[in-house]
PDB file of C-alpha atoms and ligand atoms in Angstrom:
ATOM      1  CA  MET U 300      17.815  80.752  62.576  1.00 72.00           C
ATOM      2  CA  SER U 301      20.529  78.709  60.922  1.00 82.00           C
ATOM      3  CA  GLU U 302      21.225  75.083  61.646  1.00 90.00           C
ATOM      4  CA  ARG U 303      24.356  72.972  61.370  1.00 96.00           C
ATOM      5  CA  ILE U 304      23.601  70.625  58.507  1.00 98.00           C
ATOM      6  CA  VAL U 305      25.438  67.453  57.547  1.00 98.00           C
ATOM      7  CA  VAL U 306      24.783  65.879  54.140  1.00 98.00           C
ATOM      8  CA  VAL U 307      25.918  62.257  53.744  1.00 98.00           C
ATOM      9  CA  GLY U 308      26.742  61.498  50.088  1.00 98.00           C
ATOM     10  CA  ALA U 309      28.176  64.068  47.667  1.00 98.00           C
ATOM     11  CA  GLY U 310      26.648  62.656  44.459  1.00 95.00           C
ATOM     12  CA  GLN U 311      24.153  64.410  42.193  1.00 92.00           C
ATOM     13  CA  MET U 312      21.565  64.793  44.975  1.00 96.00           C
ATOM     14  CA  GLY U 313      23.934  65.342  47.926  1.00 98.00           C
ATOM     15  CA  ASN U 314      25.766  68.239  46.314  1.00 98.00           C
ATOM     16  CA  GLY U 315      22.477  69.839  45.272  1.00 98.00           C
ATOM     17  CA  ILE U 316      21.165  69.567  48.848  1.00 98.00           C
ATOM     18  CA  ALA U 317      24.393  71.063  50.247  1.00 98.00           C
ATOM     19  CA  HIS U 318      24.089  73.856  47.656  1.00 98.00           C
ATOM     20  CA  VAL U 319      20.587  74.959  48.705  1.00 98.00           C
ATOM     21  CA  PHE U 320      21.308  74.789  52.456  1.00 98.00           C
ATOM     22  CA  ALA U 321      24.518  76.825  52.106  1.00 98.00           C
ATOM     23  CA  ALA U 322      22.753  79.390  49.893  1.00 97.00           C
ATOM     24  CA  ALA U 323      20.047  79.742  52.584  1.00 96.00           C
ATOM     25  CA  GLY U 324      22.671  80.612  55.225  1.00 96.00           C
ATOM     26  CA  HIS U 325      23.256  77.266  56.954  1.00 97.00           C
ATOM     27  CA  SER U 326      26.698  75.835  57.608  1.00 97.00           C
ATOM     28  CA  VAL U 327      26.964  72.523  55.758  1.00 98.00           C
ATOM     29  CA  THR U 328      29.396  69.625  55.863  1.00 98.00           C
ATOM     30  CA  MET U 329      29.244  67.199  52.944  1.00 98.00           C
ATOM     31  CA  ILE U 330      30.487  63.689  53.785  1.00 98.00           C
ATOM     32  CA  ASP U 331      31.366  60.958  51.304  1.00 98.00           C
ATOM     33  CA  VAL U 332      33.410  57.750  51.441  1.00 97.00           C
ATOM     34  CA  SER U 333      34.951  58.740  48.106  1.00 97.00           C
ATOM     35  CA  ARG U 334      37.395  61.664  48.013  1.00 97.00           C
ATOM     36  CA  ASP U 335      36.788  61.954  44.258  1.00 97.00           C
ATOM     37  CA  ALA U 336      33.042  62.275  44.837  1.00 97.00           C
ATOM     38  CA  LEU U 337      33.670  65.063  47.374  1.00 98.00           C
ATOM     39  CA  GLY U 338      35.869  66.934  44.858  1.00 98.00           C
ATOM     40  CA  ARG U 339      33.330  66.472  42.057  1.00 98.00           C
ATOM     41  CA  GLY U 340      30.475  67.477  44.385  1.00 98.00           C
ATOM     42  CA  ARG U 341      32.223  70.690  45.397  1.00 98.00           C
ATOM     43  CA  ALA U 342      33.097  71.474  41.728  1.00 98.00           C
ATOM     44  CA  THR U 343      29.452  70.924  40.722  1.00 98.00           C
ATOM     45  CA  ILE U 344      28.243  73.340  43.413  1.00 98.00           C
ATOM     46  CA  GLU U 345      30.744  75.971  42.201  1.00 98.00           C
ATOM     47  CA  LYS U 346      29.627  75.490  38.589  1.00 98.00           C
ATOM     48  CA  ASN U 347      25.907  75.660  39.444  1.00 98.00           C
ATOM     49  CA  MET U 348      26.349  78.737  41.654  1.00 98.00           C
ATOM     50  CA  ALA U 349      28.368  80.432  38.886  1.00 97.00           C
ATOM     51  CA  ARG U 350      25.416  79.819  36.561  1.00 97.00           C
ATOM     52  CA  GLN U 351      23.035  81.381  39.114  1.00 96.00           C
ATOM     53  CA  VAL U 352      25.324  84.432  39.360  1.00 97.00           C
ATOM     54  CA  GLN U 353      25.350  84.717  35.555  1.00 97.00           C
ATOM     55  CA  LYS U 354      21.545  84.558  35.457  1.00 96.00           C
ATOM     56  CA  GLY U 355      21.296  87.153  38.222  1.00 95.00           C
ATOM     57  CA  SER U 356      19.498  84.893  40.738  1.00 93.00           C
ATOM     58  CA  LEU U 357      22.482  84.970  43.157  1.00 94.00           C
ATOM     59  CA  ASP U 358      24.928  87.825  43.675  1.00 94.00           C
ATOM     60  CA  ALA U 359      28.671  87.172  43.677  1.00 97.00           C
ATOM     61  CA  ALA U 360      29.166  88.118  47.335  1.00 97.00           C
ATOM     62  CA  ALA U 361      26.356  85.762  48.437  1.00 97.00           C
ATOM     63  CA  ARG U 362      27.903  83.019  46.295  1.00 98.00           C
ATOM     64  CA  ASP U 363      31.305  83.488  47.970  1.00 98.00           C
ATOM     65  CA  ALA U 364      29.702  83.469  51.431  1.00 98.00           C
ATOM     66  CA  ALA U 365      27.702  80.313  50.611  1.00 98.00           C
ATOM     67  CA  LEU U 366      30.793  78.489  49.298  1.00 98.00           C
ATOM     68  CA  GLY U 367      32.610  79.536  52.492  1.00 98.00           C
ATOM     69  CA  ARG U 368      29.933  77.757  54.549  1.00 97.00           C
ATOM     70  CA  ILE U 369      30.538  74.359  52.889  1.00 98.00           C
ATOM     71  CA  ALA U 370      33.054  71.955  54.454  1.00 98.00           C
ATOM     72  CA  LEU U 371      34.008  68.458  53.220  1.00 98.00           C
ATOM     73  CA  SER U 372      34.744  65.322  55.238  1.00 98.00           C
ATOM     74  CA  GLU U 373      35.582  61.664  54.620  1.00 98.00           C
ATOM     75  CA  THR U 374      34.532  60.639  58.150  1.00 97.00           C
ATOM     76  CA  LEU U 375      31.357  60.943  60.236  1.00 97.00           C
ATOM     77  CA  GLU U 376      33.122  63.151  62.832  1.00 98.00           C
ATOM     78  CA  PRO U 377      31.154  66.344  61.887  1.00 98.00           C
ATOM     79  CA  VAL U 378      27.875  64.495  62.713  1.00 98.00           C
ATOM     80  CA  ARG U 379      28.746  65.009  66.428  1.00 98.00           C
ATOM     81  CA  GLU U 380      27.932  68.728  66.026  1.00 97.00           C
ATOM     82  CA  ALA U 381      24.943  68.394  63.690  1.00 98.00           C
ATOM     83  CA  ASP U 382      21.403  69.692  64.216  1.00 97.00           C
ATOM     84  CA  ILE U 383      20.079  67.923  61.117  1.00 98.00           C
ATOM     85  CA  VAL U 384      21.649  65.152  59.040  1.00 98.00           C
ATOM     86  CA  ILE U 385      20.367  64.460  55.524  1.00 98.00           C
ATOM     87  CA  GLU U 386      21.471  61.163  54.051  1.00 98.00           C
ATOM     88  CA  ALA U 387      21.778  61.100  50.252  1.00 98.00           C
ATOM     89  CA  ALA U 388      24.010  58.053  49.711  1.00 97.00           C
ATOM     90  CA  THR U 389      23.505  55.360  47.068  1.00 91.00           C
ATOM     91  CA  GLU U 390      19.964  53.878  46.888  1.00 87.00           C
ATOM     92  CA  ASN U 391      20.627  50.573  48.663  1.00 89.00           C
ATOM     93  CA  ALA U 392      18.645  49.473  51.705  1.00 92.00           C
ATOM     94  CA  GLU U 393      21.414  47.584  53.543  1.00 95.00           C
ATOM     95  CA  LEU U 394      23.796  50.530  53.034  1.00 97.00           C
ATOM     96  CA  LYS U 395      21.257  53.004  54.397  1.00 97.00           C
ATOM     97  CA  PHE U 396      20.453  50.782  57.409  1.00 98.00           C
ATOM     98  CA  ARG U 397      24.170  50.686  58.251  1.00 98.00           C
ATOM     99  CA  ILE U 398      24.611  54.438  57.740  1.00 98.00           C
ATOM    100  CA  PHE U 399      21.629  55.228  60.003  1.00 98.00           C
ATOM    101  CA  GLY U 400      23.002  52.965  62.757  1.00 98.00           C
ATOM    102  CA  ASP U 401      26.294  54.894  62.568  1.00 98.00           C
ATOM    103  CA  LEU U 402      24.533  58.286  62.417  1.00 98.00           C
ATOM    104  CA  ASP U 403      22.418  57.412  65.449  1.00 98.00           C
ATOM    105  CA  ALA U 404      25.554  56.549  67.424  1.00 98.00           C
ATOM    106  CA  ALA U 405      27.350  59.761  66.398  1.00 98.00           C
ATOM    107  CA  ALA U 406      24.644  62.455  66.360  1.00 98.00           C
ATOM    108  CA  PRO U 407      23.655  64.504  69.435  1.00 98.00           C
ATOM    109  CA  ASN U 408      20.414  63.487  71.169  1.00 95.00           C
ATOM    110  CA  GLY U 409      18.159  66.164  69.723  1.00 94.00           C
ATOM    111  CA  ALA U 410      19.397  65.855  66.139  1.00 98.00           C
ATOM    112  CA  ILE U 411      17.018  64.888  63.327  1.00 98.00           C
ATOM    113  CA  LEU U 412      18.152  62.156  60.934  1.00 98.00           C
ATOM    114  CA  ALA U 413      16.542  62.562  57.492  1.00 98.00           C
ATOM    115  CA  SER U 414      16.874  60.441  54.359  1.00 98.00           C
ATOM    116  CA  ASN U 415      16.603  61.614  50.759  1.00 98.00           C
ATOM    117  CA  THR U 416      15.747  58.054  49.678  1.00 96.00           C
ATOM    118  CA  SER U 417      13.493  57.734  46.633  1.00 91.00           C
ATOM    119  CA  SER U 418      11.802  54.565  47.823  1.00 88.00           C
ATOM    120  CA  ILE U 419      13.283  52.787  50.833  1.00 92.00           C
ATOM    121  CA  SER U 420      10.929  52.575  53.823  1.00 95.00           C
ATOM    122  CA  ILE U 421      11.455  55.409  56.318  1.00 98.00           C
ATOM    123  CA  THR U 422       9.804  53.227  58.984  1.00 98.00           C
ATOM    124  CA  GLU U 423      12.373  50.491  58.384  1.00 97.00           C
ATOM    125  CA  ILE U 424      15.311  52.919  58.348  1.00 98.00           C
ATOM    126  CA  ALA U 425      14.015  54.488  61.589  1.00 98.00           C
ATOM    127  CA  ALA U 426      13.767  51.071  63.260  1.00 98.00           C
ATOM    128  CA  ARG U 427      17.547  50.702  62.858  1.00 97.00           C
ATOM    129  CA  THR U 428      18.062  53.660  65.207  1.00 98.00           C
ATOM    130  CA  GLY U 429      17.293  54.367  68.859  1.00 98.00           C
ATOM    131  CA  ARG U 430      15.410  57.544  67.856  1.00 98.00           C
ATOM    132  CA  PRO U 431      12.654  56.543  65.404  1.00 98.00           C
ATOM    133  CA  ALA U 432      10.590  59.630  66.374  1.00 98.00           C
ATOM    134  CA  GLN U 433      13.374  61.835  64.955  1.00 98.00           C
ATOM    135  CA  VAL U 434      13.810  59.966  61.658  1.00 98.00           C
ATOM    136  CA  ILE U 435      11.999  61.299  58.596  1.00 98.00           C
ATOM    137  CA  GLY U 436      12.144  61.387  54.793  1.00 98.00           C
ATOM    138  CA  MET U 437      13.209  64.651  53.186  1.00 98.00           C
ATOM    139  CA  HIS U 438      12.931  63.833  49.500  1.00 98.00           C
ATOM    140  CA  PHE U 439      14.375  66.544  47.271  1.00 98.00           C
ATOM    141  CA  MET U 440      13.864  66.498  43.515  1.00 96.00           C
ATOM    142  CA  ASN U 441      16.573  66.566  40.849  1.00 91.00           C
ATOM    143  CA  PRO U 442      18.077  69.127  40.114  1.00 94.00           C
ATOM    144  CA  VAL U 443      17.758  70.281  43.726  1.00 97.00           C
ATOM    145  CA  PRO U 444      18.573  74.007  43.241  1.00 96.00           C
ATOM    146  CA  VAL U 445      15.855  74.248  40.552  1.00 95.00           C
ATOM    147  CA  MET U 446      12.997  72.043  41.722  1.00 96.00           C
ATOM    148  CA  GLN U 447      10.358  73.464  44.072  1.00 98.00           C
ATOM    149  CA  LEU U 448       9.100  70.308  45.804  1.00 98.00           C
ATOM    150  CA  VAL U 449      10.337  68.585  48.945  1.00 98.00           C
ATOM    151  CA  GLU U 450       8.299  65.457  49.711  1.00 98.00           C
ATOM    152  CA  VAL U 451       8.363  65.070  53.515  1.00 98.00           C
ATOM    153  CA  ILE U 452       7.730  61.453  54.488  1.00 98.00           C
ATOM    154  CA  ARG U 453       6.539  60.463  57.939  1.00 98.00           C
ATOM    155  CA  GLY U 454       7.556  57.002  59.098  1.00 98.00           C
ATOM    156  CA  LEU U 455       5.184  55.154  61.404  1.00 98.00           C
ATOM    157  CA  ALA U 456       6.986  56.501  64.497  1.00 98.00           C
ATOM    158  CA  THR U 457       7.968  59.992  63.234  1.00 98.00           C
ATOM    159  CA  SER U 458       6.836  62.619  65.760  1.00 98.00           C
ATOM    160  CA  ASP U 459       4.744  65.715  65.034  1.00 98.00           C
ATOM    161  CA  GLU U 460       7.610  67.845  66.355  1.00 98.00           C
ATOM    162  CA  THR U 461      10.134  66.341  63.905  1.00 98.00           C
ATOM    163  CA  THR U 462       7.669  66.773  61.033  1.00 98.00           C
ATOM    164  CA  THR U 463       6.985  70.413  61.927  1.00 98.00           C
ATOM    165  CA  ARG U 464      10.712  71.201  62.156  1.00 98.00           C
ATOM    166  CA  VAL U 465      11.414  69.657  58.766  1.00 98.00           C
ATOM    167  CA  LEU U 466       8.426  71.329  57.064  1.00 98.00           C
ATOM    168  CA  ASP U 467       9.624  74.677  58.464  1.00 98.00           C
ATOM    169  CA  LEU U 468      13.209  74.013  57.387  1.00 97.00           C
ATOM    170  CA  ALA U 469      12.123  73.222  53.814  1.00 98.00           C
ATOM    171  CA  LYS U 470      10.112  76.467  53.664  1.00 98.00           C
ATOM    172  CA  ARG U 471      13.144  78.444  54.830  1.00 97.00           C
ATOM    173  CA  LEU U 472      15.044  76.987  51.845  1.00 97.00           C
ATOM    174  CA  GLY U 473      12.411  78.586  49.616  1.00 96.00           C
ATOM    175  CA  LYS U 474      10.952  75.152  48.787  1.00 98.00           C
ATOM    176  CA  THR U 475       7.377  73.898  49.019  1.00 98.00           C
ATOM    177  CA  PRO U 476       7.152  70.847  51.301  1.00 98.00           C
ATOM    178  CA  VAL U 477       4.324  68.316  50.967  1.00 98.00           C
ATOM    179  CA  GLU U 478       3.694  65.901  53.838  1.00 98.00           C
ATOM    180  CA  VAL U 479       2.961  62.267  52.955  1.00 98.00           C
ATOM    181  CA  ASN U 480       3.014  58.892  54.707  1.00 97.00           C
ATOM    182  CA  ASP U 481       5.437  56.025  54.326  1.00 97.00           C
ATOM    183  CA  TYR U 482       4.281  53.489  51.724  1.00 96.00           C
ATOM    184  CA  PRO U 483       6.442  52.069  48.899  1.00 95.00           C
ATOM    185  CA  GLY U 484       7.479  54.874  46.538  1.00 95.00           C
ATOM    186  CA  PHE U 485       5.655  57.476  48.693  1.00 96.00           C
ATOM    187  CA  VAL U 486       3.521  59.625  46.329  1.00 97.00           C
ATOM    188  CA  SER U 487       6.149  60.869  43.873  1.00 96.00           C
ATOM    189  CA  ASN U 488       7.580  57.558  42.714  1.00 96.00           C
ATOM    190  CA  ARG U 489       4.370  55.559  43.223  1.00 97.00           C
ATOM    191  CA  VAL U 490       2.878  57.675  40.444  1.00 97.00           C
ATOM    192  CA  LEU U 491       5.961  58.515  38.366  1.00 98.00           C
ATOM    193  CA  MET U 492       7.690  55.122  38.100  1.00 98.00           C
ATOM    194  CA  PRO U 493       4.737  53.146  36.665  1.00 98.00           C
ATOM    195  CA  MET U 494       4.549  55.830  33.948  1.00 98.00           C
ATOM    196  CA  ILE U 495       8.269  55.528  33.158  1.00 98.00           C
ATOM    197  CA  ASN U 496       8.052  51.712  33.224  1.00 98.00           C
ATOM    198  CA  GLU U 497       5.034  51.787  30.862  1.00 98.00           C
ATOM    199  CA  ALA U 498       6.910  54.115  28.491  1.00 98.00           C
ATOM    200  CA  VAL U 499       9.739  51.531  28.348  1.00 98.00           C
ATOM    201  CA  TYR U 500       7.185  48.782  27.598  1.00 98.00           C
ATOM    202  CA  CYS U 501       5.886  50.948  24.732  1.00 98.00           C
ATOM    203  CA  LEU U 502       9.436  51.211  23.406  1.00 98.00           C
ATOM    204  CA  MET U 503      10.070  47.457  23.825  1.00 98.00           C
ATOM    205  CA  GLU U 504       6.834  46.537  22.045  1.00 98.00           C
ATOM    206  CA  GLY U 505       7.516  48.956  19.206  1.00 98.00           C
ATOM    207  CA  VAL U 506       4.456  51.081  19.935  1.00 98.00           C
ATOM    208  CA  GLY U 507       6.638  54.068  19.163  1.00 98.00           C
ATOM    209  CA  SER U 508      10.248  55.264  19.017  1.00 98.00           C
ATOM    210  CA  ALA U 509      11.814  56.915  22.081  1.00 98.00           C
ATOM    211  CA  VAL U 510      11.362  60.305  20.418  1.00 98.00           C
ATOM    212  CA  ALA U 511       7.722  59.533  19.550  1.00 98.00           C
ATOM    213  CA  ILE U 512       6.867  58.371  23.093  1.00 98.00           C
ATOM    214  CA  ASP U 513       8.451  61.434  24.704  1.00 98.00           C
ATOM    215  CA  THR U 514       6.882  63.815  22.185  1.00 98.00           C
ATOM    216  CA  VAL U 515       3.386  62.414  22.837  1.00 98.00           C
ATOM    217  CA  MET U 516       3.806  63.004  26.565  1.00 98.00           C
ATOM    218  CA  LYS U 517       5.350  66.475  26.159  1.00 98.00           C
ATOM    219  CA  LEU U 518       2.968  67.918  23.593  1.00 98.00           C
ATOM    220  CA  GLY U 519      -0.111  65.866  24.455  1.00 98.00           C
ATOM    221  CA  MET U 520       0.029  65.867  28.256  1.00 98.00           C
ATOM    222  CA  ASN U 521       1.943  69.095  28.724  1.00 98.00           C
ATOM    223  CA  HIS U 522       4.820  67.382  30.549  1.00 97.00           C
ATOM    224  CA  PRO U 523       7.967  69.559  30.413  1.00 96.00           C
ATOM    225  CA  MET U 524      10.043  66.445  29.767  1.00 97.00           C
ATOM    226  CA  GLY U 525       9.192  63.028  28.292  1.00 98.00           C
ATOM    227  CA  PRO U 526       9.276  59.951  30.571  1.00 98.00           C
ATOM    228  CA  LEU U 527      12.276  58.367  28.820  1.00 98.00           C
ATOM    229  CA  ALA U 528      14.376  61.558  29.016  1.00 98.00           C
ATOM    230  CA  LEU U 529      13.338  61.859  32.659  1.00 97.00           C
ATOM    231  CA  ALA U 530      14.428  58.257  33.308  1.00 98.00           C
ATOM    232  CA  ASP U 531      17.806  59.109  31.751  1.00 98.00           C
ATOM    233  CA  LEU U 532      18.078  62.103  34.097  1.00 94.00           C
ATOM    234  CA  ILE U 533      17.201  60.062  37.205  1.00 92.00           C
ATOM    235  CA  GLY U 534      19.502  57.168  36.220  1.00 94.00           C
ATOM    236  CA  LEU U 535      18.150  53.886  34.847  1.00 97.00           C
ATOM    237  CA  ASP U 536      19.747  51.883  37.683  1.00 94.00           C
ATOM    238  CA  THR U 537      17.968  54.088  40.227  1.00 92.00           C
ATOM    239  CA  CYS U 538      14.692  53.605  38.309  1.00 95.00           C
ATOM    240  CA  VAL U 539      15.034  49.792  38.436  1.00 96.00           C
ATOM    241  CA  SER U 540      15.773  49.916  42.182  1.00 91.00           C
ATOM    242  CA  ILE U 541      12.676  52.024  42.836  1.00 93.00           C
ATOM    243  CA  ILE U 542      10.390  49.881  40.641  1.00 96.00           C
ATOM    244  CA  GLU U 543      11.662  46.771  42.461  1.00 95.00           C
ATOM    245  CA  VAL U 544      10.695  48.399  45.777  1.00 93.00           C
ATOM    246  CA  LEU U 545       7.151  49.010  44.434  1.00 96.00           C
ATOM    247  CA  HIS U 546       6.952  45.443  43.106  1.00 97.00           C
ATOM    248  CA  ARG U 547       8.191  43.857  46.336  1.00 95.00           C
ATOM    249  CA  GLY U 548       6.440  46.219  48.724  1.00 94.00           C
ATOM    250  CA  LEU U 549       3.018  46.225  47.063  1.00 96.00           C
ATOM    251  CA  GLY U 550       3.150  42.650  45.715  1.00 97.00           C
ATOM    252  CA  ASP U 551       1.215  43.488  42.567  1.00 97.00           C
ATOM    253  CA  PRO U 552       2.614  42.175  39.230  1.00 97.00           C
ATOM    254  CA  LYS U 553       1.626  45.435  37.551  1.00 97.00           C
ATOM    255  CA  TYR U 554       4.798  46.903  39.088  1.00 98.00           C
ATOM    256  CA  ARG U 555       7.238  44.390  37.501  1.00 98.00           C
ATOM    257  CA  PRO U 556      10.220  46.231  35.958  1.00 98.00           C
ATOM    258  CA  CYS U 557      10.217  46.157  32.138  1.00 98.00           C
ATOM    259  CA  PRO U 558      12.818  43.670  30.786  1.00 98.00           C
ATOM    260  CA  LEU U 559      14.134  46.319  28.366  1.00 98.00           C
ATOM    261  CA  LEU U 560      14.868  48.645  31.300  1.00 98.00           C
ATOM    262  CA  ARG U 561      16.839  45.849  32.979  1.00 98.00           C
ATOM    263  CA  LYS U 562      18.683  45.191  29.715  1.00 98.00           C
ATOM    264  CA  TYR U 563      19.830  48.825  29.464  1.00 98.00           C
ATOM    265  CA  VAL U 564      21.109  48.687  33.038  1.00 98.00           C
ATOM    266  CA  ALA U 565      22.915  45.380  32.334  1.00 98.00           C
ATOM    267  CA  ALA U 566      24.596  47.056  29.349  1.00 98.00           C
ATOM    268  CA  GLY U 567      25.779  49.916  31.567  1.00 98.00           C
ATOM    269  CA  TRP U 568      23.539  52.366  29.685  1.00 98.00           C
ATOM    270  CA  LEU U 569      22.404  54.228  32.790  1.00 97.00           C
ATOM    271  CA  GLY U 570      21.307  57.515  31.228  1.00 97.00           C
ATOM    272  CA  ARG U 571      22.956  60.917  31.401  1.00 95.00           C
ATOM    273  CA  LYS U 572      25.539  59.882  33.966  1.00 90.00           C
ATOM    274  CA  THR U 573      27.094  57.361  31.552  1.00 95.00           C
ATOM    275  CA  GLY U 574      26.420  59.387  28.387  1.00 97.00           C
ATOM    276  CA  ARG U 575      23.894  56.906  27.047  1.00 98.00           C
ATOM    277  CA  GLY U 576      20.434  55.706  28.027  1.00 98.00           C
ATOM    278  CA  PHE U 577      17.298  55.958  25.898  1.00 98.00           C
ATOM    279  CA  PHE U 578      19.024  58.980  24.359  1.00 98.00           C
ATOM    280  CA  SER U 579      22.716  59.871  23.820  1.00 98.00           C
ATOM    281  CA  TYR U 580      24.403  62.710  25.711  1.00 96.00           C
TER     282      TYR U 580
HETATM  283  P1  NAD H 701      24.880  59.187  43.306  1.00 92.18           P
HETATM  284  O1  NAD H 701      25.311  57.840  42.865  1.00 92.18           O
HETATM  285  O2  NAD H 701      25.065  60.364  42.401  1.00 92.18           O
HETATM  286  O3  NAD H 701      25.594  59.557  44.713  1.00 92.18           O
HETATM  287  C1  NAD H 701      25.663  58.680  45.815  1.00 92.18           C
HETATM  288  C2  NAD H 701      26.899  59.038  46.622  1.00 92.18           C
HETATM  289  O4  NAD H 701      26.872  58.314  47.873  1.00 92.18           O
HETATM  290  C3  NAD H 701      28.226  58.653  45.942  1.00 92.18           C
HETATM  291  O5  NAD H 701      29.060  59.810  45.848  1.00 92.18           O
HETATM  292  C4  NAD H 701      28.824  57.605  46.881  1.00 92.18           C
HETATM  293  O6  NAD H 701      30.254  57.675  46.954  1.00 92.18           O
HETATM  294  C5  NAD H 701      28.191  58.005  48.211  1.00 92.18           C
HETATM  295  N1  NAD H 701      28.233  56.971  49.243  1.00 92.18           N
HETATM  296  C6  NAD H 701      28.065  55.636  49.108  1.00 92.18           C
HETATM  297  N2  NAD H 701      28.190  55.038  50.314  1.00 92.18           N
HETATM  298  C7  NAD H 701      28.414  56.012  51.224  1.00 92.18           C
HETATM  299  C8  NAD H 701      28.637  56.027  52.632  1.00 92.18           C
HETATM  300  N3  NAD H 701      28.643  54.894  53.363  1.00 92.18           N
HETATM  301  N4  NAD H 701      28.865  57.205  53.246  1.00 92.18           N
HETATM  302  C9  NAD H 701      28.870  58.359  52.529  1.00 92.18           C
HETATM  303  N5  NAD H 701      28.665  58.405  51.186  1.00 92.18           N
HETATM  304  C10 NAD H 701      28.446  57.247  50.555  1.00 92.18           C
HETATM  305  O7  NAD H 701      23.328  59.022  43.711  1.00 92.18           O
HETATM  306  P2  NAD H 701      22.185  60.159  43.751  1.00 92.18           P
HETATM  307  O8  NAD H 701      21.469  60.182  42.456  1.00 92.18           O
HETATM  308  O9  NAD H 701      22.766  61.408  44.322  1.00 92.18           O
HETATM  309  O10 NAD H 701      21.175  59.506  44.812  1.00 92.18           O
HETATM  310  C11 NAD H 701      21.391  59.608  46.201  1.00 92.18           C
HETATM  311  C12 NAD H 701      20.080  59.346  46.933  1.00 92.18           C
HETATM  312  O11 NAD H 701      19.100  60.300  46.504  1.00 92.18           O
HETATM  313  C13 NAD H 701      19.460  57.975  46.666  1.00 92.18           C
HETATM  314  O12 NAD H 701      18.839  57.512  47.839  1.00 92.18           O
HETATM  315  C14 NAD H 701      18.421  58.264  45.583  1.00 92.18           C
HETATM  316  O13 NAD H 701      17.383  57.339  45.560  1.00 92.18           O
HETATM  317  C15 NAD H 701      17.944  59.620  46.032  1.00 92.18           C
HETATM  318  N6  NAD H 701      17.306  60.448  44.989  1.00 92.18           N
HETATM  319  C16 NAD H 701      17.803  60.458  43.714  1.00 92.18           C
HETATM  320  C17 NAD H 701      17.191  61.274  42.744  1.00 92.18           C
HETATM  321  C18 NAD H 701      17.730  61.314  41.339  1.00 92.18           C
HETATM  322  O14 NAD H 701      17.051  61.891  40.450  1.00 92.18           O
HETATM  323  N7  NAD H 701      18.900  60.781  41.063  1.00 92.18           N
HETATM  324  C19 NAD H 701      16.086  62.071  43.071  1.00 92.18           C
HETATM  325  C20 NAD H 701      15.630  62.062  44.392  1.00 92.18           C
HETATM  326  C21 NAD H 701      16.237  61.232  45.347  1.00 92.18           C
END
C-alpha cells in the first residue's frame, strides 16, 4: 500500500523525510515557501541517494524511480490530494499553528496531519485544527535516511486509529517507531537536551575543552558522538528553542538554557549549517 505524502518544509529534516518516503515507494510532494530551499532540498536528496547507490544499499534503477516520485511545490495545493501530511517547517510555535490551520482547511477529511516538531506541544498544534484526533507527532531523527528511530507522539486527543496508522507507516519505511505521550520535549529531547545544556555549562565553566568534554562522553559513555558535536549537528538555534520549551513547559530552573549557548546563537555560530559552532566545519 502506498500513500500520497506531502512534506511541508524542504530543509535538512524535510528533504530527509521526503527521501525515505520516496525510497519506500510513496509519491511525495515537498512544499516550501522558499524556492531556493526546494532546489537545495532536491539536490540534497540526489546527493544522498547517489551515496546510497555507491555503498550498494540502493540500486540505480530504484534510485531513479524514487526520484521520479518526488514533486516540488511552493503552494499548499497538493495537500488537497494528500493521505498524510508531515510538517517539517522551522521550529516556531506560531508558524506551526498557522500552518496547521491552513493544512486543516486544505486536506481531505480522512487525512492525517503529522508534525516533525522537536518540542512544540502536539496537543496545542492539534487544538488549532478541526481534526485533533487525526493530528500526531512523527518525530524523525537527523539524518533521516540513516537513523532508525521515529518517536510517535500522541496528543491528548489523538485517536488510536491515527496512532496505529502512523506506527504502521513508520514500520513500512523500515524504521522503528516508539509511541510516547505529549509532554515538553517528549522523551528524546527531555533526556538529550539537558545533557547538551550541561555539556555547554562544563565548557563555560572551564571544566574541560570542547574536545575533552566530547571525548569523555564518547569513550567513557560509549556515545557515538559527543554532546557538543551533536548540538552542532542539530543546530544551536534549534537547541535553544527546545531548551526554552522545556524551561517554560516544566517550569523548573534546572532547564534554563546555558548563557554560553545563547551567546553562540547571538554570534550566528549555529553549528554545521553556518560552518562554525563548538567546532569548525
Ligand atoms: P531547516 O531550517 O533546515 O528547514 C526549515 C524549512 O522550513 C526551511 O526550508 C524554510 O524555508 C521552511 N519553511 C518555513 N516556513 C514555511 C512555511 N510556512 N511553509 C513551508 N515551509 C516553510 O530546519 P530543520 O532542521 O529541517 O527542522 C525542521 C523541523 O524538524 C523543526 O520543527 C525541528 O524542530 C524538527 N527537527 C529537527 C531536527 C534536527 O536535528 N535539525 C531533528 C528532529 C526534528
